[in-house]
């Protein structure tokens, strides 16, 4: 058969490689900033200005400097920006970089379309920049790992579709009969991410000229869909694509074949089947139906087998090549990456068990667990791929192996100094929260006692981040020096015989999986079915059966002012630190119940779009916050938390007190809730929404003034100073936030709870 000549496209690989390195540094720096703010919450004041005489401001400015930032450097926004930068900018770009390089060589063909490659690249980078801008502005949905608002969700979908067309088009014109295992993982990833992204991000925009939208799911149903997505974003964005890269780059770097072809088959199919069932383990002991929690736990434990099968397949590929690991920094990164993958995928199922979940959930233990995967598995795989590709694509030797080894050891120290303090911190939190005196009172009744006890571990975690970032900076130096001494080749000449046309039907004696490997359409259909089963079984019954979320007759919709306050709460990213889910534990009920008693019920959240149960408690749970503290306390707490709570690590929100509340869309929000989600607002309530909000705001301000004469005096001074531009306190954002906080958990009482099932 005649040999065909063609070229591999390195240009697109280089573009994604540069994006990986650049956004990696940005993601690490944002993470370091968030880590710093957890023991130095005054950072924004230091940078922009403050009225606190105990803090030296970099600009020597007054509080107006901080107000002018409008919370752009608030912890809630920085945290979501950090996670999005690491997941979508760093890890996804590293996946695209490795996939575009490996697919061409595994399939013996150039990518299907250079134009599609570049459309994919630029739409993805534009999406990332859009995320940065909107998150800093407070435009977000609050849904973890999916905080992007609806226009960005659409852009992600478009970019992902372009990538899929290019990938499947390349597979169709391949010159290799059977698809290698890495390609299976790329196909599975594309299918699963498309399904997860679309179903989790179904939302109704307030208007097509507004960034604001509301999830079509509410409360417990929204929580199930979100963590079906959230857990599987970890699975199919942070795991399966990187496993595909492992199956290509690890054998190439070691110059050894994959340890076991059969184990690869078992690993792929069992992993993509089991993963989709495990999401509910993030919601143990919550208001989610118990059967869904149990299914999540069972399948999470099953995950140990396929995950460790993949880990062992990777490590055993190095049999007979361990001497190379001592000399080759690329293999060092890969070995630690695969080891961290094994550690994280063993720990995850353990945390899914109810015995450990009740201690670990909402604590820093989970943060340490996540970062073993993010820093170790994702980060080190990306670093190893960068070090592999740079010398190959620039046709030279790595500028300094010594510098690469320094990067490796700094990165490894960074992981240790990050994870170990977080484990200790998490155990400390979990145990302190639950400790009782012999008389039945909480030992650590003051929440701040459990926060100040772990500050030293936050400082150690920050040091780990410094090590990790320092190693990445050394990599940049090494990459720049290597590029300067090399010569880049955009188009790499290659040749291979054309693929002969044969029937797609299975031949006599042909192995079932060998047949699947040469029929990518069938393999893709089977992968879709395998991935979809878990979601269908768990989500459809929960969404369709009314019995899964019993109605509580006492629960009423939010008032228009409370609805505005809830949107402000989301804007500031408050759910990053505060949960709204009291689990049925004695310590949580005693600590958080306030005046209204009882653990959280599914029926209390039917008007919550999106749900705000949270995944981490840096501050206390707020689900029973209503009535616990006076309105003036909330006012002062938002202005400066350290006034009301000495030693608090909560950031300040002074712009909430100075900003005038924008009510322009308030009535439209109520109409959307009624028309699309059947929220029982009456026509009279909608027509009188502004008067309703005015009356509620006046009541709050009246209470603030009666409780805090100093606040009233300051507002009067502000009125004189500003003259005609003065906005009464009733019209400001802080009042809406207070209205929302004072509503939380007040619908049901300890003495009487009626559900639809009880009637």
Coordinates of C-alpha atoms in Angstrom, one line a residue, residues 188-664:
X188 CA -15.5 9.4 27.3
X189 CA -14.4 12.8 28.6
X190 CA -16.0 14.7 25.7
X191 CA -19.3 12.9 26.0
X192 CA -19.6 13.1 29.8
X193 CA -18.6 16.8 30.1
X194 CA -21.1 17.8 27.4
X195 CA -23.9 16.0 29.3
X196 CA -22.9 17.3 32.7
X197 CA -22.4 20.9 31.6
X198 CA -25.7 21.1 29.7
X199 CA -28.0 19.6 32.4
X200 CA -26.4 21.3 35.4
X201 CA -26.5 24.7 33.8
X202 CA -30.2 24.8 32.6
X203 CA -31.3 28.2 33.8
X204 CA -33.7 30.9 33.0
X205 CA -32.1 34.4 32.3
X206 CA -33.9 37.3 33.8
X207 CA -33.8 38.8 30.3
X208 CA -31.6 38.4 27.2
X209 CA -29.9 41.7 28.1
X210 CA -29.2 40.8 31.7
X211 CA -26.4 38.6 33.1
X212 CA -28.7 37.4 35.9
X213 CA -30.3 33.9 35.7
X214 CA -32.0 31.4 38.0
X215 CA -31.6 27.7 38.0
X216 CA -34.5 25.6 36.7
X217 CA -34.0 23.3 39.7
X218 CA -34.6 24.4 43.3
X219 CA -33.5 23.3 46.8
X220 CA -32.7 19.6 47.3
X221 CA -33.2 18.9 43.6
X222 CA -30.7 21.6 42.6
X223 CA -28.3 20.2 45.2
X224 CA -28.5 16.7 43.7
X225 CA -28.0 18.0 40.1
X226 CA -25.2 20.3 41.2
X227 CA -23.2 17.6 43.0
X228 CA -23.9 15.1 40.3
X229 CA -22.1 17.7 38.1
X230 CA -19.6 18.8 40.8
X231 CA -18.3 15.4 41.6
X232 CA -18.2 14.4 38.0
X233 CA -16.5 17.6 37.0
X234 CA -13.7 16.2 39.2
X235 CA -14.2 12.9 37.4
X236 CA -14.4 14.0 33.8
X237 CA -12.4 17.3 33.8
X238 CA -9.8 16.6 36.4
X239 CA -9.5 12.8 36.1
X240 CA -10.4 11.0 32.9
X241 CA -8.7 13.4 30.4
X242 CA -5.6 13.4 32.5
X243 CA -5.7 9.6 32.6
X244 CA -5.8 9.7 28.8
X245 CA -2.7 11.9 28.9
X246 CA -1.1 9.5 31.4
X247 CA -1.6 6.5 29.1
X248 CA 0.2 8.4 26.3
X249 CA 3.0 10.4 27.9
X250 CA 4.0 8.1 30.7
X251 CA 4.9 5.2 28.4
X252 CA 6.6 7.6 26.0
X253 CA 8.7 9.2 28.7
X254 CA 9.6 5.8 30.1
X255 CA 10.1 4.2 26.7
X256 CA 8.0 1.2 27.9
X257 CA 4.6 -0.2 26.8
X258 CA 1.6 0.1 29.1
X259 CA 1.7 -2.6 31.7
X260 CA -1.6 -4.3 30.9
X261 CA -3.9 -3.9 27.9
X262 CA -6.7 -5.9 29.7
X263 CA -6.4 -3.7 32.8
X264 CA -6.8 -0.6 30.6
X265 CA -10.1 -2.0 29.3
X266 CA -11.4 -2.7 32.8
X267 CA -10.1 0.6 34.0
X268 CA -11.9 2.6 31.4
X269 CA -15.3 1.0 31.3
X270 CA -15.7 0.5 35.1
X271 CA -14.5 4.0 35.8
X272 CA -16.9 5.9 33.5
X273 CA -19.7 3.7 34.7
X274 CA -19.2 4.0 38.4
X275 CA -18.2 7.7 38.6
X276 CA -21.6 9.0 37.6
X277 CA -23.4 7.4 40.6
X278 CA -21.1 8.8 43.3
X279 CA -22.1 12.5 43.4
X280 CA -24.6 12.3 46.3
X281 CA -21.8 11.4 48.7
X282 CA -21.2 15.2 48.9
X283 CA -24.6 15.5 50.5
X284 CA -24.5 13.0 53.3
X285 CA -26.8 13.7 56.2
X286 CA -28.3 16.6 54.3
X287 CA -32.0 17.1 53.2
X288 CA -31.3 14.9 50.2
X289 CA -33.4 11.7 50.0
X290 CA -31.7 9.0 52.0
X291 CA -31.8 6.5 49.2
X292 CA -29.7 8.8 47.0
X293 CA -27.2 9.3 49.8
X294 CA -26.9 5.5 50.2
X295 CA -26.4 5.0 46.4
X296 CA -23.7 7.6 46.4
X297 CA -21.8 6.0 49.3
X298 CA -22.0 2.5 47.7
X299 CA -20.7 3.5 44.3
X300 CA -18.1 5.8 45.9
X301 CA -16.6 2.8 47.7
X302 CA -16.7 0.8 44.4
X303 CA -14.6 3.6 42.8
X304 CA -11.5 2.4 44.7
X305 CA -11.2 -0.6 42.4
X306 CA -11.1 1.1 39.0
X307 CA -9.2 4.0 40.3
X308 CA -6.4 1.9 41.8
X309 CA -6.5 -0.3 38.7
X310 CA -5.5 2.8 36.7
X311 CA -2.9 3.9 39.2
X312 CA -1.3 0.5 39.2
X313 CA -1.4 0.3 35.4
X314 CA 0.5 3.6 35.4
X315 CA 3.1 2.7 38.0
X316 CA 3.7 -0.8 36.8
X317 CA 4.4 0.6 33.3
X318 CA 7.7 1.7 34.9
X319 CA 8.7 -1.9 35.6
X320 CA 12.4 -2.2 34.6
X321 CA 12.7 1.6 34.2
X322 CA 12.9 2.8 37.8
X323 CA 16.6 3.6 37.2
X324 CA 15.3 6.2 34.7
X325 CA 13.2 7.8 37.4
X326 CA 16.3 8.8 39.3
X327 CA 17.7 10.6 36.3
X328 CA 14.6 11.9 34.4
X329 CA 12.7 14.8 36.1
X330 CA 9.7 14.1 33.8
X331 CA 9.3 10.7 35.2
X332 CA 9.6 12.0 38.7
X333 CA 6.7 14.3 38.1
X334 CA 4.6 11.5 36.6
X335 CA 5.4 9.0 39.4
X336 CA 4.3 11.5 42.1
X337 CA 1.3 12.5 40.1
X338 CA 0.0 8.9 39.7
X339 CA 0.7 8.3 43.4
X340 CA -1.3 11.3 44.4
X341 CA -4.1 10.1 42.1
X342 CA -4.1 6.8 44.0
X343 CA -4.1 8.6 47.4
X344 CA -6.9 11.0 46.5
X345 CA -9.1 8.2 45.0
X346 CA -8.6 6.1 48.1
X347 CA -9.4 8.9 50.4
X348 CA -12.5 10.1 48.5
X349 CA -14.4 6.9 49.0
X350 CA -13.4 6.9 52.7
X351 CA -14.9 10.4 53.1
X352 CA -18.0 9.2 51.4
X353 CA -18.8 6.8 54.2
X354 CA -21.2 8.2 56.8
X355 CA -18.8 7.4 59.7
X356 CA -16.1 9.7 58.4
X357 CA -18.3 12.1 56.5
X358 CA -19.9 13.4 59.7
X359 CA -16.5 14.4 60.9
X360 CA -14.8 15.5 57.7
X361 CA -17.6 17.3 55.8
X362 CA -17.5 21.1 55.9
X363 CA -13.9 21.0 57.3
X364 CA -10.4 21.6 55.9
X365 CA -9.9 17.8 55.6
X366 CA -11.9 18.0 52.4
X367 CA -9.7 21.0 51.2
X368 CA -6.6 18.9 51.8
X369 CA -8.0 16.0 50.0
X370 CA -9.0 18.0 47.0
X371 CA -5.6 19.6 46.7
X372 CA -3.8 16.3 46.8
X373 CA -5.6 15.7 43.5
X374 CA -5.2 19.3 42.2
X375 CA -1.6 20.0 43.1
X376 CA -0.3 16.4 42.9
X377 CA -2.3 14.7 40.2
X378 CA -3.3 17.5 37.9
X379 CA -0.4 19.9 38.6
X380 CA 2.4 17.4 38.4
X381 CA 1.0 15.7 35.3
X382 CA 0.8 19.1 33.6
X383 CA 4.4 19.9 34.6
X384 CA 5.7 16.6 33.3
X385 CA 3.9 17.1 30.0
X386 CA 5.4 20.6 29.7
X387 CA 8.9 19.3 30.3
X388 CA 8.3 16.5 27.8
X389 CA 6.9 18.7 25.0
X390 CA 9.3 21.7 25.2
X391 CA 12.5 19.9 24.2
X392 CA 10.6 17.7 21.6
X393 CA 8.8 20.6 19.9
X394 CA 11.8 23.0 20.0
X395 CA 14.3 20.2 18.9
X396 CA 16.7 20.7 21.8
X397 CA 17.7 19.5 25.2
X398 CA 16.0 20.8 28.4
X399 CA 18.0 23.9 29.4
X400 CA 18.5 22.7 33.0
X401 CA 17.6 19.3 34.5
X402 CA 18.9 20.6 37.8
X403 CA 16.3 23.4 37.7
X404 CA 13.6 20.9 36.8
X405 CA 14.6 18.8 39.8
X406 CA 14.5 21.9 42.0
X407 CA 11.0 22.4 40.7
X408 CA 10.0 18.9 41.5
X409 CA 11.3 19.1 45.1
X410 CA 9.7 22.5 45.7
X411 CA 6.4 21.3 44.3
X412 CA 6.5 18.1 46.4
X413 CA 7.3 20.1 49.6
X414 CA 4.5 22.4 48.6
X415 CA 2.0 19.5 48.4
X416 CA 3.2 18.2 51.8
X417 CA 3.1 21.6 53.5
X418 CA -0.4 22.2 52.0
X419 CA -2.1 18.9 52.7
X420 CA -0.7 17.8 56.1
X421 CA -1.7 21.1 57.9
X422 CA -5.2 20.9 56.2
X423 CA -5.6 17.3 57.5
X424 CA -4.7 18.4 61.0
X425 CA -6.9 21.5 60.7
X426 CA -9.8 19.4 59.5
X427 CA -9.5 16.8 62.3
X428 CA -9.3 19.7 64.8
X429 CA -12.4 21.4 63.4
X430 CA -14.5 18.2 63.2
X431 CA -13.7 17.2 66.8
X432 CA -14.0 20.6 68.3
X433 CA -17.4 21.2 66.7
X434 CA -18.7 18.0 68.3
X435 CA -17.2 18.1 71.8
X436 CA -19.7 18.4 74.8
X437 CA -19.3 19.0 78.5
X438 CA -20.7 16.5 81.0
X439 CA -23.6 18.8 81.6
X440 CA -24.6 18.7 77.9
X441 CA -23.3 22.1 76.9
X442 CA -20.9 22.6 74.0
X443 CA -17.2 22.8 75.0
X444 CA -16.5 25.2 72.2
X445 CA -19.8 27.2 72.1
X446 CA -18.1 30.3 70.5
X447 CA -17.5 29.5 66.8
X448 CA -14.5 31.7 66.8
X449 CA -12.7 29.4 69.2
X450 CA -12.7 26.7 66.5
X451 CA -11.4 29.2 64.0
X452 CA -8.5 30.7 65.9
X453 CA -7.3 27.2 66.9
X454 CA -6.5 26.4 63.3
X455 CA -4.9 29.7 62.2
X456 CA -1.3 28.3 62.5
X457 CA -2.3 25.5 60.0
X458 CA -3.5 28.2 57.6
X459 CA -0.1 29.8 57.8
X460 CA 1.6 26.5 57.1
X461 CA -0.7 26.0 54.1
X462 CA 0.3 29.4 52.8
X463 CA 4.0 28.4 53.1
X464 CA 3.2 25.3 51.0
X465 CA 1.6 27.5 48.4
X466 CA 4.7 29.6 48.3
X467 CA 6.9 26.5 47.7
X468 CA 4.5 25.3 44.9
X469 CA 4.4 28.7 43.2
X470 CA 8.2 29.1 43.5
X471 CA 8.7 25.7 41.7
X472 CA 6.3 26.8 38.9
X473 CA 8.3 30.1 38.5
X474 CA 11.5 28.0 38.1
X475 CA 9.7 26.0 35.4
X476 CA 8.9 29.2 33.5
X477 CA 12.6 30.2 33.6
X478 CA 13.6 26.7 32.3
X479 CA 11.0 26.8 29.6
X480 CA 12.0 30.3 28.4
X481 CA 15.7 29.3 28.3
X482 CA 15.0 26.1 26.5
X483 CA 12.9 27.8 23.9
X484 CA 15.6 30.4 23.2
X485 CA 18.2 27.8 22.6
X486 CA 15.9 25.7 20.4
X487 CA 14.2 25.9 17.0
X488 CA 10.4 25.5 16.9
X489 CA 8.9 23.3 14.1
X490 CA 5.3 24.3 13.3
X491 CA 4.7 21.4 10.9
X492 CA 6.3 18.1 11.6
X493 CA 6.7 15.8 8.5
X494 CA 5.2 12.3 8.9
X495 CA 4.1 9.4 6.7
X496 CA 1.9 6.4 7.1
X497 CA 0.0 4.0 4.9
X498 CA -3.6 4.9 4.2
X499 CA -6.2 3.0 6.2
X500 CA -7.8 0.2 4.0
X501 CA -11.6 0.1 3.7
X502 CA -12.9 -2.9 5.5
X503 CA -16.4 -3.8 6.8
X504 CA -17.2 -2.5 10.2
X505 CA -19.0 -5.8 11.1
X506 CA -17.2 -8.0 13.6
X507 CA -14.9 -10.5 12.0
X508 CA -14.8 -14.2 13.0
X509 CA -12.4 -14.7 15.9
X510 CA -12.0 -11.0 16.5
X511 CA -12.0 -10.0 20.2
X512 CA -15.0 -7.9 21.2
X513 CA -13.0 -5.0 22.4
X514 CA -10.7 -5.1 19.4
X515 CA -13.8 -4.8 17.3
X516 CA -15.0 -1.8 19.4
X517 CA -11.6 -0.1 19.0
X518 CA -12.0 0.0 15.3
X519 CA -15.6 1.1 15.4
X520 CA -15.4 4.5 17.1
X521 CA -19.1 5.3 16.5
X522 CA -20.2 2.2 18.4
X523 CA -17.6 2.8 21.1
X524 CA -18.9 6.4 21.5
X525 CA -22.5 5.3 21.8
X526 CA -21.7 2.6 24.3
X527 CA -19.6 5.2 26.3
X528 CA -22.6 7.6 26.3
X529 CA -24.9 4.9 27.6
X530 CA -22.4 3.8 30.2
X531 CA -22.0 7.4 31.4
X532 CA -25.7 8.3 31.3
X533 CA -27.1 5.3 33.3
X534 CA -26.0 6.6 36.8
X535 CA -27.4 10.1 36.2
X536 CA -30.7 8.8 34.9
X537 CA -31.3 6.5 37.8
X538 CA -30.5 9.0 40.5
X539 CA -31.8 12.3 39.1
X540 CA -35.0 11.5 37.2
X541 CA -36.8 10.0 40.3
X542 CA -35.7 12.9 42.5
X543 CA -36.8 15.5 39.9
X544 CA -40.1 13.9 39.0
X545 CA -41.4 12.4 42.3
X546 CA -43.2 15.0 44.5
X547 CA -42.7 12.7 47.5
X548 CA -38.9 13.2 47.3
X549 CA -39.3 16.8 48.6
X550 CA -42.4 17.0 50.9
X551 CA -44.1 20.4 51.0
X552 CA -44.0 22.3 54.3
X553 CA -47.1 24.5 54.5
X554 CA -45.4 27.1 56.7
X555 CA -42.7 27.8 54.1
X556 CA -43.5 31.0 52.1
X557 CA -41.7 32.6 49.2
X558 CA -39.1 35.4 49.8
X559 CA -40.3 38.9 49.9
X560 CA -39.0 41.2 47.1
X561 CA -36.4 42.8 49.5
X562 CA -35.3 39.3 50.7
X563 CA -34.9 38.1 47.1
X564 CA -32.7 41.1 46.4
X565 CA -30.7 40.4 49.5
X566 CA -30.2 36.8 48.5
X567 CA -28.8 37.9 45.1
X568 CA -26.4 40.2 46.9
X569 CA -25.3 37.3 49.2
X570 CA -24.6 35.3 46.0
X571 CA -22.8 38.3 44.4
X572 CA -20.3 38.5 47.3
X573 CA -19.7 34.7 47.3
X574 CA -20.8 34.3 50.9
X575 CA -21.6 30.6 50.4
X576 CA -17.8 30.0 50.0
X577 CA -17.5 30.3 53.8
X578 CA -21.0 29.8 55.2
X579 CA -23.2 26.7 54.8
X580 CA -27.0 26.7 55.0
X581 CA -27.6 23.1 56.0
X582 CA -28.0 22.0 59.7
X583 CA -27.5 18.2 59.7
X584 CA -29.3 16.0 62.2
X585 CA -26.5 16.0 64.7
X586 CA -26.9 17.0 68.3
X587 CA -24.0 19.4 68.2
X588 CA -25.3 21.2 65.0
X589 CA -28.8 21.5 66.4
X590 CA -27.6 22.9 69.7
X591 CA -25.1 25.2 68.1
X592 CA -27.1 26.6 65.2
X593 CA -30.8 26.2 66.0
X594 CA -31.3 29.7 67.4
X595 CA -34.9 30.4 68.2
X596 CA -36.5 28.2 65.6
X597 CA -35.1 24.7 66.3
X598 CA -34.8 21.6 64.2
X599 CA -32.3 20.4 61.6
X600 CA -32.8 21.4 58.0
X601 CA -35.7 19.9 56.1
X602 CA -35.9 19.5 52.3
X603 CA -39.2 21.4 52.2
X604 CA -37.6 24.5 53.5
X605 CA -35.6 25.0 50.3
X606 CA -38.3 24.8 47.6
X607 CA -37.9 28.5 46.8
X608 CA -34.1 28.5 46.8
X609 CA -32.8 29.0 43.2
X610 CA -29.9 28.1 43.4
X611 CA -29.5 26.1 46.6
X612 CA -26.9 27.5 49.0
X613 CA -26.0 24.6 51.2
X614 CA -22.3 25.2 50.8
X615 CA -19.4 22.7 51.1
X616 CA -17.1 24.5 53.6
X617 CA -17.7 26.1 57.0
X618 CA -15.1 28.8 57.6
X619 CA -17.8 30.7 59.3
X620 CA -20.9 29.2 61.1
X621 CA -23.9 27.8 59.4
X622 CA -26.6 30.4 58.7
X623 CA -29.7 28.3 58.1
X624 CA -31.2 29.4 61.4
X625 CA -29.6 32.8 61.4
X626 CA -33.0 34.6 61.4
X627 CA -33.6 36.3 64.7
X628 CA -30.3 35.2 66.3
X629 CA -28.8 38.6 66.2
X630 CA -30.3 42.1 66.1
X631 CA -30.3 44.1 62.8
X632 CA -27.7 46.5 64.1
X633 CA -25.4 43.6 64.8
X634 CA -25.6 42.6 61.2
X635 CA -25.0 46.2 60.1
X636 CA -21.8 46.5 62.1
X637 CA -20.7 43.0 61.3
X638 CA -20.8 43.7 57.6
X639 CA -19.0 47.0 58.0
X640 CA -16.2 45.4 60.1
X641 CA -16.6 41.9 61.5
X642 CA -13.9 42.5 64.0
X643 CA -16.1 45.1 65.8
X644 CA -18.7 42.4 66.7
X645 CA -16.5 39.3 66.7
X646 CA -12.9 39.9 67.9
X647 CA -10.5 37.7 66.0
X648 CA -12.9 37.1 63.0
X649 CA -11.3 36.3 59.7
X650 CA -14.3 37.4 57.7
X651 CA -13.6 40.2 55.2
X652 CA -15.3 43.6 55.4
X653 CA -18.2 44.7 53.1
X654 CA -18.4 48.5 53.6
X655 CA -19.7 49.0 50.0
X656 CA -22.9 47.3 51.0
X657 CA -23.5 50.1 53.4
X658 CA -22.8 52.9 50.9
X659 CA -24.3 51.4 47.7
X660 CA -27.8 52.3 46.8
X661 CA -29.8 49.1 46.1
X662 CA -30.7 48.8 42.4
X663 CA -34.4 47.8 42.4
X664 CA -34.8 48.1 38.6

